[in-house]
XYZ file of C-alpha atoms in Angstrom:
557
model
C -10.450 3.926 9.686
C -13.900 5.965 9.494
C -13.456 9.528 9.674
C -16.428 11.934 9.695
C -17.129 14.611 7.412
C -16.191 18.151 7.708
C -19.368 21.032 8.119
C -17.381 22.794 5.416
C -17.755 19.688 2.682
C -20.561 18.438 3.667
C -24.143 20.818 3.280
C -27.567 20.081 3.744
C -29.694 22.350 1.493
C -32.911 23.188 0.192
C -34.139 26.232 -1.936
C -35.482 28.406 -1.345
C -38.083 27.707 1.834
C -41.442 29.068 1.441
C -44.536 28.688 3.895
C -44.149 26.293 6.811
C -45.767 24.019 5.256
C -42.985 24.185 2.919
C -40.083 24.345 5.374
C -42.272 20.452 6.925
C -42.485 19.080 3.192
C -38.381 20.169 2.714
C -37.850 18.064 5.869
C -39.878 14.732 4.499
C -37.036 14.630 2.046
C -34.503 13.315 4.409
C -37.161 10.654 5.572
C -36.053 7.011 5.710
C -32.612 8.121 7.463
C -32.173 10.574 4.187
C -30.091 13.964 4.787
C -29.971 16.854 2.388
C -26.437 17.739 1.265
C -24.265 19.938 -0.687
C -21.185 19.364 -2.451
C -17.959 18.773 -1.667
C -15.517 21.677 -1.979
C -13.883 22.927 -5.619
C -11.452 20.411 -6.616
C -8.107 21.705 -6.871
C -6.301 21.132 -10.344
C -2.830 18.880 -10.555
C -0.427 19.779 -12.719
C -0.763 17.625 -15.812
C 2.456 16.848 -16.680
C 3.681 13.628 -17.246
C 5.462 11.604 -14.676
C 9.014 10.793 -14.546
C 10.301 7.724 -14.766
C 12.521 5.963 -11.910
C 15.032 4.663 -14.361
C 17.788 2.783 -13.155
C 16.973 3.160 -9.331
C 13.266 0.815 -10.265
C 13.690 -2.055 -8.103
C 10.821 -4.744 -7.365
C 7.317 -3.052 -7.441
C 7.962 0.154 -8.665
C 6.151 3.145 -10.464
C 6.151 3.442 -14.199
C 4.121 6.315 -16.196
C 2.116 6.654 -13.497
C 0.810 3.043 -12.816
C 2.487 0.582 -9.927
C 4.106 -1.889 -11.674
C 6.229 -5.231 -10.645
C 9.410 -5.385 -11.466
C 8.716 -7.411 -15.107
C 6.735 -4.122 -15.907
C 3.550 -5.772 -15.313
C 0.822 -3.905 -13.783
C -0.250 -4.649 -10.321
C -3.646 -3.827 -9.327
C -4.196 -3.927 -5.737
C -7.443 -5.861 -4.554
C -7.268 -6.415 -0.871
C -8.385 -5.711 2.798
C -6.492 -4.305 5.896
C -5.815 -6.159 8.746
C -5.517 -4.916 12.360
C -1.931 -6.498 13.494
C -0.886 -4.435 15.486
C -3.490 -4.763 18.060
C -4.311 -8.742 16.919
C -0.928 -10.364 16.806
C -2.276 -13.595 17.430
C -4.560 -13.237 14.794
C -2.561 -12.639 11.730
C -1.505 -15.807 10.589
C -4.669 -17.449 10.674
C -6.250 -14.045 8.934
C -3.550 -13.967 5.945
C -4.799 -17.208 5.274
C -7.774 -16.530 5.031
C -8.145 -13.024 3.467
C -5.644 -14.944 0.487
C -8.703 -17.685 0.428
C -11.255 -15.291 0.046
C -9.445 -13.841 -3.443
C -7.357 -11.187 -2.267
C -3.925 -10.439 -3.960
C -2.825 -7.718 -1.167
C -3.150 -6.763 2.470
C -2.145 -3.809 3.845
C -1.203 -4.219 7.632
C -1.178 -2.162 10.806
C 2.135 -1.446 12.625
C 2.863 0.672 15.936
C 6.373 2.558 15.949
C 6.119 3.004 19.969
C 4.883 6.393 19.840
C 1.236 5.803 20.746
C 0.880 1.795 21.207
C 3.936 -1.065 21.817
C 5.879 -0.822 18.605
C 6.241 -4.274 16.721
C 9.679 -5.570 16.520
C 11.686 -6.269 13.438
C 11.300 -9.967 14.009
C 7.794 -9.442 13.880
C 8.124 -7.679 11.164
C 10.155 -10.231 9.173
C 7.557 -12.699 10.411
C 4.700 -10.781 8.994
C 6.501 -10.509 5.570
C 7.491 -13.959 5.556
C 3.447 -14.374 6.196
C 2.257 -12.358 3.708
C 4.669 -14.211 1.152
C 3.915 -17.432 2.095
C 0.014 -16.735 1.096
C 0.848 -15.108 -1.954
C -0.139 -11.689 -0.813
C 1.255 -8.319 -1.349
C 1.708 -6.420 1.890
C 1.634 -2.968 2.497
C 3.102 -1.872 5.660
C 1.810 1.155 7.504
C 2.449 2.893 10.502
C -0.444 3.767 12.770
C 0.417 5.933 15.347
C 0.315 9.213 13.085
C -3.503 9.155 12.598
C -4.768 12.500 13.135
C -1.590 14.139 13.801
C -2.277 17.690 14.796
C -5.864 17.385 15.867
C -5.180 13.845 17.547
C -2.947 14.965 20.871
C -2.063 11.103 20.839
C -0.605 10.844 17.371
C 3.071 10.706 16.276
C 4.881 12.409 13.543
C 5.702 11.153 10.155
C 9.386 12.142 10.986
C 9.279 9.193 13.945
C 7.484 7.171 11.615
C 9.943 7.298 9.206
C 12.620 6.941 12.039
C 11.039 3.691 12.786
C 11.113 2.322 8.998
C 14.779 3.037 9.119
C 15.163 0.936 11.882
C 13.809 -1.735 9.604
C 15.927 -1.730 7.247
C 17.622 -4.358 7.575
C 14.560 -6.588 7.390
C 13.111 -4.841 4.664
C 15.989 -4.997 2.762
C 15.555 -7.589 -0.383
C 11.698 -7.725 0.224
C 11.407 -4.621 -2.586
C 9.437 -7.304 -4.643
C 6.681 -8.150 -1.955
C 6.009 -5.304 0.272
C 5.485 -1.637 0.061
C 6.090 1.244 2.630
C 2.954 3.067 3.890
C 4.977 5.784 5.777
C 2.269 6.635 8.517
C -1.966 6.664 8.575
C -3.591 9.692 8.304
C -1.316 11.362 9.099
C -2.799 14.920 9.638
C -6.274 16.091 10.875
C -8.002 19.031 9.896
C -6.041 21.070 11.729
C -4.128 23.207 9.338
C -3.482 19.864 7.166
C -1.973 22.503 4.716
C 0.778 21.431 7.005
C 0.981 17.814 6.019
C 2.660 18.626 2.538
C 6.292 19.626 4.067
C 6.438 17.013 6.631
C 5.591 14.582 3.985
C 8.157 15.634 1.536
C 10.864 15.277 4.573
C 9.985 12.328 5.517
C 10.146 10.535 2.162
C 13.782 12.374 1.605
C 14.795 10.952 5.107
C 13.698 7.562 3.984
C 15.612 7.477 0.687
C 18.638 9.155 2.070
C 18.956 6.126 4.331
C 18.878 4.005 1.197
C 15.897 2.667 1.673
C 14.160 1.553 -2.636
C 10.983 0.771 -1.660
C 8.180 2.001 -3.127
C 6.618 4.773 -0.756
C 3.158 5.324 -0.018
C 1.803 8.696 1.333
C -1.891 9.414 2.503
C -3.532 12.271 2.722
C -4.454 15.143 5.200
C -8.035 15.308 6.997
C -7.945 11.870 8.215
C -7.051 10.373 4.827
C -10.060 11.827 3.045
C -8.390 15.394 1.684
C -11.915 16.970 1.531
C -9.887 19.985 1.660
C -7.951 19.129 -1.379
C -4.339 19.604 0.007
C -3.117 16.383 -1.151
C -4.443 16.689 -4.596
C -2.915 20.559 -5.275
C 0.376 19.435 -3.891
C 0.885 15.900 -5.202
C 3.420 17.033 -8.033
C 5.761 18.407 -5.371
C 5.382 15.428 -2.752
C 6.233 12.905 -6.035
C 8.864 15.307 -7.261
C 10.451 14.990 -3.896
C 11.434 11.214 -4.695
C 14.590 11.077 -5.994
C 13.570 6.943 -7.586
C 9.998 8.348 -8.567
C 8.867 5.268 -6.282
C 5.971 6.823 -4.958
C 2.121 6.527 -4.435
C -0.770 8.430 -3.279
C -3.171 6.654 -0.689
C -6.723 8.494 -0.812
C -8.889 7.030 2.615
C -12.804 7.152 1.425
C -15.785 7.566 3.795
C -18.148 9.788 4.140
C -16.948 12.578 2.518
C -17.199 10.537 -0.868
C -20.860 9.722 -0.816
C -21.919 10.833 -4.322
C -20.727 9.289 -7.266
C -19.226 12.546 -8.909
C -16.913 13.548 -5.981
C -15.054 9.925 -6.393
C -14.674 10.022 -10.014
C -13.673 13.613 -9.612
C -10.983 12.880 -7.122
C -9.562 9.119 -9.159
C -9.679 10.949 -12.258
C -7.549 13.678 -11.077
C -4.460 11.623 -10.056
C -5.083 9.476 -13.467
C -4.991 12.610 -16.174
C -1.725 13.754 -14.090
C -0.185 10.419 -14.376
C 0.177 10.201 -10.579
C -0.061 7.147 -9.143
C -3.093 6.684 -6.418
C -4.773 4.048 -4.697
C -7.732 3.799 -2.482
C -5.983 2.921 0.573
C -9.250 2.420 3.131
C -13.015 2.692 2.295
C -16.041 1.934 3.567
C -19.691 1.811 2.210
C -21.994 0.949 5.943
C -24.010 4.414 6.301
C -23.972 5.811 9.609
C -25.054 9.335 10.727
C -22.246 11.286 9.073
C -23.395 10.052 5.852
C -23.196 6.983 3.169
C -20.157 6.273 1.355
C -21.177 5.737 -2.514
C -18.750 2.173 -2.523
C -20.711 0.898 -5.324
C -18.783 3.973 -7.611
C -15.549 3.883 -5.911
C -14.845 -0.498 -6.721
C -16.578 0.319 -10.262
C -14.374 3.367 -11.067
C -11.161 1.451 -9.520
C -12.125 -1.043 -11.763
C -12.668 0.916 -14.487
C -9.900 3.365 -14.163
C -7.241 -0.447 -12.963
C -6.643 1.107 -9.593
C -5.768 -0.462 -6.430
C -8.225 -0.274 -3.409
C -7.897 -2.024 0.068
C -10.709 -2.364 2.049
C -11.435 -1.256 5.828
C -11.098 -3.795 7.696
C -11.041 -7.953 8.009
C -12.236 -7.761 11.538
C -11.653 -6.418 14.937
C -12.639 -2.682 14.872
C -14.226 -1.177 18.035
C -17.132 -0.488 16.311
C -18.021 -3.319 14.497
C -19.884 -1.799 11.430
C -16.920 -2.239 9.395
C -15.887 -5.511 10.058
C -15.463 -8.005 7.195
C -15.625 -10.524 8.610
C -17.203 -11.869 11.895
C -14.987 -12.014 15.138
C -12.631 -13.377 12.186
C -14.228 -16.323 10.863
C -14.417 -16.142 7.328
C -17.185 -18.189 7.320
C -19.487 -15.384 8.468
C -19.043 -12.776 6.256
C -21.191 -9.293 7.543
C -22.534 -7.715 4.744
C -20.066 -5.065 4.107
C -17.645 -8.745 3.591
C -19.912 -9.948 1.409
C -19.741 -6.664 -0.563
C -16.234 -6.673 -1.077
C -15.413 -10.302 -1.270
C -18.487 -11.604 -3.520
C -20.117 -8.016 -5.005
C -19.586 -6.559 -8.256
C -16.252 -5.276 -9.218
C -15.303 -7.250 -5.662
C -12.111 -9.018 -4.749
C -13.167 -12.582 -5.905
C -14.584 -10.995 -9.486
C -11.051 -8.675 -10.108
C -8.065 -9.515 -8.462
C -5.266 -11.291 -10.331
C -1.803 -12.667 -7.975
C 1.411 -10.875 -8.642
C 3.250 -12.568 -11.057
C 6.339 -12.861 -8.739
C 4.155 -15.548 -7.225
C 3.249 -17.012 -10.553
C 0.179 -15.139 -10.659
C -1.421 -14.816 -14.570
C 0.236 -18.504 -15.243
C 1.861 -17.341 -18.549
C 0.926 -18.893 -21.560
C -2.261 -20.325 -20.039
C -4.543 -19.684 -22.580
C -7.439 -22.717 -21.817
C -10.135 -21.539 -20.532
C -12.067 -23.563 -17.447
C -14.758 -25.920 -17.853
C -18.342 -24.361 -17.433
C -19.801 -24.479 -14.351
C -22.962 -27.172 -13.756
C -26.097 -25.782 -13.763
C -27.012 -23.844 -10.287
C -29.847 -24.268 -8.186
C -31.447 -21.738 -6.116
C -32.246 -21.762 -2.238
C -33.657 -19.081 0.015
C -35.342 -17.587 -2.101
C -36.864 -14.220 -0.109
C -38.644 -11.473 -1.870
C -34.978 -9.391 -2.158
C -32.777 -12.411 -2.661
C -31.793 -16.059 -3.408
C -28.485 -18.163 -3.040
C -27.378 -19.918 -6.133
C -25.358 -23.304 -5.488
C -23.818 -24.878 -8.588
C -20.848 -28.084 -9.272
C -17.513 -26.592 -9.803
C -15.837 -26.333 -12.987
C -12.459 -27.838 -13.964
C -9.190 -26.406 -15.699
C -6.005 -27.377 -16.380
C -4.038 -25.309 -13.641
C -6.616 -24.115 -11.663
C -10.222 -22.179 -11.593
C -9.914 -18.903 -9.135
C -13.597 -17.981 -8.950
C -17.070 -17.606 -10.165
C -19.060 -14.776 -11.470
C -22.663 -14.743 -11.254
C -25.009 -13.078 -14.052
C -28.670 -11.993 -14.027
C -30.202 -12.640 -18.026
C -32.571 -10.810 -19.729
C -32.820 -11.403 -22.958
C -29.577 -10.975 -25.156
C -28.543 -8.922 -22.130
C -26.134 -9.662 -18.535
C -25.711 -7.998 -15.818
C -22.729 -9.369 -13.470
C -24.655 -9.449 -10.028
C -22.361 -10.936 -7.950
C -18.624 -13.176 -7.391
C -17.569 -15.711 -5.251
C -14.692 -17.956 -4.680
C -16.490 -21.013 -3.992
C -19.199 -22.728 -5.729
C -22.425 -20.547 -4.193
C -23.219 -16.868 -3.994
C -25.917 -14.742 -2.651
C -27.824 -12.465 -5.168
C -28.820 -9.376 -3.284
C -31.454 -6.492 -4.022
C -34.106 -7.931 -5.848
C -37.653 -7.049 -6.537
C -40.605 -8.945 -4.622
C -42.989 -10.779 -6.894
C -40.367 -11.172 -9.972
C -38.791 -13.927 -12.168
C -35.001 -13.819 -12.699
C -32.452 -15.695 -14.635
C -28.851 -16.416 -13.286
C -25.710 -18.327 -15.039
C -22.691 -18.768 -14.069
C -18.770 -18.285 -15.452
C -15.684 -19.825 -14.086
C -12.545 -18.076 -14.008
C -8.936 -19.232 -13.926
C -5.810 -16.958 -12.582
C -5.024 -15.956 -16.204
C -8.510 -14.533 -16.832
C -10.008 -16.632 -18.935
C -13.484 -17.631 -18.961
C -15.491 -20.948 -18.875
C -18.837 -21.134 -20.971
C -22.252 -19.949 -19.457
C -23.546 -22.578 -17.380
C -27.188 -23.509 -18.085
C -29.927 -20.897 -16.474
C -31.724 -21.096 -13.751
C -35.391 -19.464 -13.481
C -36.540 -17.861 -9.717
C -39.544 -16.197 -8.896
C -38.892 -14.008 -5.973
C -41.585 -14.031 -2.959
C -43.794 -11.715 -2.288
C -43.527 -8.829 0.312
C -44.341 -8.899 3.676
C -47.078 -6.780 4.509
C -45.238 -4.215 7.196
C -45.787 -0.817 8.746
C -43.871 1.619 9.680
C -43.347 5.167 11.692
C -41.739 8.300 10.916
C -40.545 11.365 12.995
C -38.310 14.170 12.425
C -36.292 16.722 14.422
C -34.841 19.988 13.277
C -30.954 20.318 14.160
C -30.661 23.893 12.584
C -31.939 26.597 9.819
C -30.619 29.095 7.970
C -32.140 31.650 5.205
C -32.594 29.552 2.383
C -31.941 26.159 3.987
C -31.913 24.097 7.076
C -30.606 20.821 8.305
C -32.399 18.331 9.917
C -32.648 14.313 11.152
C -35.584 12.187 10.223
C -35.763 8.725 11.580
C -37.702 5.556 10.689
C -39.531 3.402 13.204
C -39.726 -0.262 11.989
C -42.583 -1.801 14.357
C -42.918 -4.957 13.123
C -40.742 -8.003 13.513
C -39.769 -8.341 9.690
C -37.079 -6.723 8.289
C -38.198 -4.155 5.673
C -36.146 -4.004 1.884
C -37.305 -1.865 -1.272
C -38.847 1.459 0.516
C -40.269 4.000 -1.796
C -40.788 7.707 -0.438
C -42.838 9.709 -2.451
C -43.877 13.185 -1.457
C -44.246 17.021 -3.015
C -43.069 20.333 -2.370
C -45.177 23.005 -2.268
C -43.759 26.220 -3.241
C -40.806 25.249 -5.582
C -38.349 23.535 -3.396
C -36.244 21.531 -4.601
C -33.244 18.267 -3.101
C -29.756 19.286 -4.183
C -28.297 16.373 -2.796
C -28.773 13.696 -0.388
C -27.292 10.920 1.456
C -28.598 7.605 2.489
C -31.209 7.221 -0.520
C -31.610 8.030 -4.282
C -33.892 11.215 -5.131
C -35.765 11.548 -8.520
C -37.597 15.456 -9.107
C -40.274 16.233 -11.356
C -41.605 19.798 -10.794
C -42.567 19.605 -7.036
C -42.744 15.924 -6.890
C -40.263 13.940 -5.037
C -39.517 9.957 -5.310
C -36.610 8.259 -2.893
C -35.618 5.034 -3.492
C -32.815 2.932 -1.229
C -28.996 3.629 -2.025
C -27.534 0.476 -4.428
C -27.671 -2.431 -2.353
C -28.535 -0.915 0.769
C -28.868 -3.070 4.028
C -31.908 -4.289 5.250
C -34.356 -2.266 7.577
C -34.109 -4.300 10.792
C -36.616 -3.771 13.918
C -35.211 -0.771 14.924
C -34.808 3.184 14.784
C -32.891 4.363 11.862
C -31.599 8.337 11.630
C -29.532 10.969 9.769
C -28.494 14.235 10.427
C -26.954 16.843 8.346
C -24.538 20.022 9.081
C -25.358 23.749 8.145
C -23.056 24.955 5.521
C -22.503 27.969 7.968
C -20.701 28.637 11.342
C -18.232 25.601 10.637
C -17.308 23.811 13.440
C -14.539 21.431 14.906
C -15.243 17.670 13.591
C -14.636 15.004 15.810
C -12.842 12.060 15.018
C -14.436 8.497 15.585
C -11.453 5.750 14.774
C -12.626 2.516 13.301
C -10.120 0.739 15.025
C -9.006 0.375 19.047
């Protein structure tokens, strides 16, 4: 779920502020729904020894040097969604159908333990395991009820939580292959989360000394997002505490991670200490605590062959972070489309667990290529590419989409079935796009034949600015500028340009892309932002000083 970000990781700063006419030019650079910010806090180090193994006591999905691995020893990299269960019974069958349809090799699901909504039974349980392996999906189980735990007068312990698994253990029992144990979201605030560390470590003891050989996986204080690092500087002790060495971190990203260096920071910490980490929730929609940098956290999971689970298929009270539409799969929003069809998305990276068959061993023919696509809808900012579907021997798993230039490609967007929409193009420019097909043991087809598109040309639009000061500070302020779309037409591809005028410079921003050269300022949209609809759009930033309590706004009923 969508937490906010703390006042004391998230900054909004200029230096130093001159004239007034200064401290008015300083404010232009949050225009377009652009806020100044800091960083986040010092990272705190891990320990960088190596990783134990579990030995004898791996069973099914387990952890080896570090990585999650199935029980053959082959790595399993989590690409999947969550899915609200808990409060959408009736919706989960239809849903793990679906999400498996859409590419996805894992789901983590949402389960009550009675604390704070009606706990699910263990024959719902069983049924949603028997679900999950039906489609072919790896499920991760979690327990909601402990989001916010200290801060969140409504939230449960992870000591009831893990009460609750052990009265599952029968049905979990046998299952070590297919599912893993999420022992409760979020489960601390930022209340003291130095806190979370020894309730952690208890809980996982209280799980294993009731037998239980699952592998375990832990998230982190501050609403999942460990802005304050706890997690991270105490993640050697929490493993150690394991007696299998079963055991994997779950890092929630929002806003807090809205510049590419604090995600690779954060991955790259867990991977040079050879502990084991996943992104366990993200989202990339912007709102007015800031704009989570997805496009870095899929291409460094990628990159770095870590799991991440996107938040959520559908459902959530506020419905910016839906997936899907009221559940229907055919209307993807645009955060689904990111995830499903984008880049580094589910349909372009995940490969099934090979205890389904997954990887088809020995396959080594690689699909048919792909006829030749055609293009439709062409705007000035995008076009959807149709093409016939390729052919292989066991079976092709999806399509990647290419822009050409030249010698050169530049993957641009996946899909499981036989179209895609290419996003975040220029007005007024030729493109050429091919396709690959891809079967469930990676290989690839040929290029299909290009096809040429000439994008159209942009609608003449206007548009309105204002701004509004939320707070100063010598050497800084923080501020929320908003932009007025008058027309009708949705606007894509803004460009801010503007100039300081006694030295100032941005030291960070949200929302937007800032290039300096002396006093001069250019802003460009975020990678792949949304488009500008007919409507008011705003920021706002908080003061590095005078922290003060951050509320919590769930993602989820």
């Amino acid at each position: 779920m969508r937490t906010t970000r703390s006042t004391t990781t998230s900054t909004a700063r200029t230096h130093p502020l001159g004239n007034p006419l200064g401290t008015l030019l300083t404010r232009l650079a949050a225009l377009l729904g652009l806020v100044l910010v800091g960083a986040l806090c010092p990272a705190v180090a891990l320990a960088q020894d190596q990783a134990r193994s579990p030995g004898g006591l791996a069973s099914g999905l387990h952890i080896s040097d570090g990585r999650l691995v199935e029980r053959n020893g082959n790595d399993f990299v989590m690409r999947g969604v969550n899915h609200a269960h808990t409060w959408y019974p009736g919706r989960t069958q239809q849903s793990l159908a679906d999400i498996k349809a859409m590419g996805a090799n894992a789901v983590r699901v949402v389960l009550a333990d009675g604390h704070r909504w009606s706990a699910n039974s263990p024959s719902d349980v069983a049924n949603v395991i028997t679900q999950c392996k039906a489609d072919r999906l790896i499920c991760v189980l979690e327990v909601h009820d402990t989001t916010g735990y200290g801060e969140d007068s409504a939230a449960g312990t992870l000591d009831q939580a893990a009460d609750y698994w052990i009265g599952l253990k029968d049905v979990l029992a046998g299952q070590e292959d297919y599912i893993i144990v999420n022992i409760g979201n979020e489960p601390w605030g930022n209340t003291d989360p130095a806190g979370w560390t020894a309730p952690t470590i208890a809980a996982v003891k209280k799980l294993r000394a009731a037998g239980l050989q699952h592998t375990i996986m832990v998230d982190a204080p501050n609403w999942g997002q460990d802005w304050q690092g706890v997690m991270k500087a105490n993640a050697r002790s929490v493993y150690d505490a394991d007696s299998t060495g079963n055991l994997i971190f779950s890092i929630h990203m929002y806003s807090v991670f809205d510049t590419a260096a604090e995600v690779t920071d954060y991955l790259n910490t867990f991977v040079d200490a050879k502990l084991p980490l996943l992104i366990g929730e993200f989202g990339g929609p912007a709102d007015q605590y800031g704009d989570p940098d997805e496009d870095t956290m899929m291409a460094a999971a990628q990159q770095l062959e870590l799991g991440y689970l996107a938040w959520s298929w559908s459902g959530n009270t506020d419905p910016i972070l839906d997936l899907t539409l009221d559940f229907d799969p055919t209307r993807l929003s645009s955060w689904g489309k990111r995830i499903f069809n984008g880049v580094n998305g589910i349909a372009q990276t995940a490969k099934e667990a090979t205890v389904f068959g997954g990887g088809t061993p020995g396959d080594t023919r690689a699909p048919t290529a792909p006829g030749a696509p055609t293009a439709s809808a062409v705007t000035a900012t995008s076009a959807t590419l149709t093409w016939a579907a390729a052919t292989d021997d066991v079976g092709v798993t999806g399509y990647d989409v290419v822009r050409i230039s030249g010698t050169t490609e530049t993957a641009v967007a996946a899909s499981t079935a036989t179209s895609a929409t290419v996003t975040g193009l220029t007005a007024n420019t030729a493109y050429a796009f091919a396709v690959y097909a891809r079967d469930a043991a990676g290989n690839r087809s040929a290029r299909s034949t290009a096809v040429n598109v000439t994008t159209a040309g942009a609608p003449a639009v206007a548009c309105a600015v204002g701004y509004r000061v939320v707070g100063e500070w010598p050497g800084g302020f923080q501020g929320e500028i908003s932009l007025r779309n008058p027309g009708s037409t949705p606007i894509s591809g803004w460009r801010l340009a503007f100039a300081f005028a006694d030295g100032q410079s941005v030291t960070g921003m949200w929302g937007g892309t800032a290039a300096q050269s002396g006093g001069s300022v250019t802003v460009t949209p975020p990678p792949t932002p949304p488009p500008f609809p007919p409507a008011v759009r705003s920021s706002s930033a908080s003061s590095e000083a005078g922290a003060r309590p951050t509320p919590h706004r769930p993602r989820s009923r």
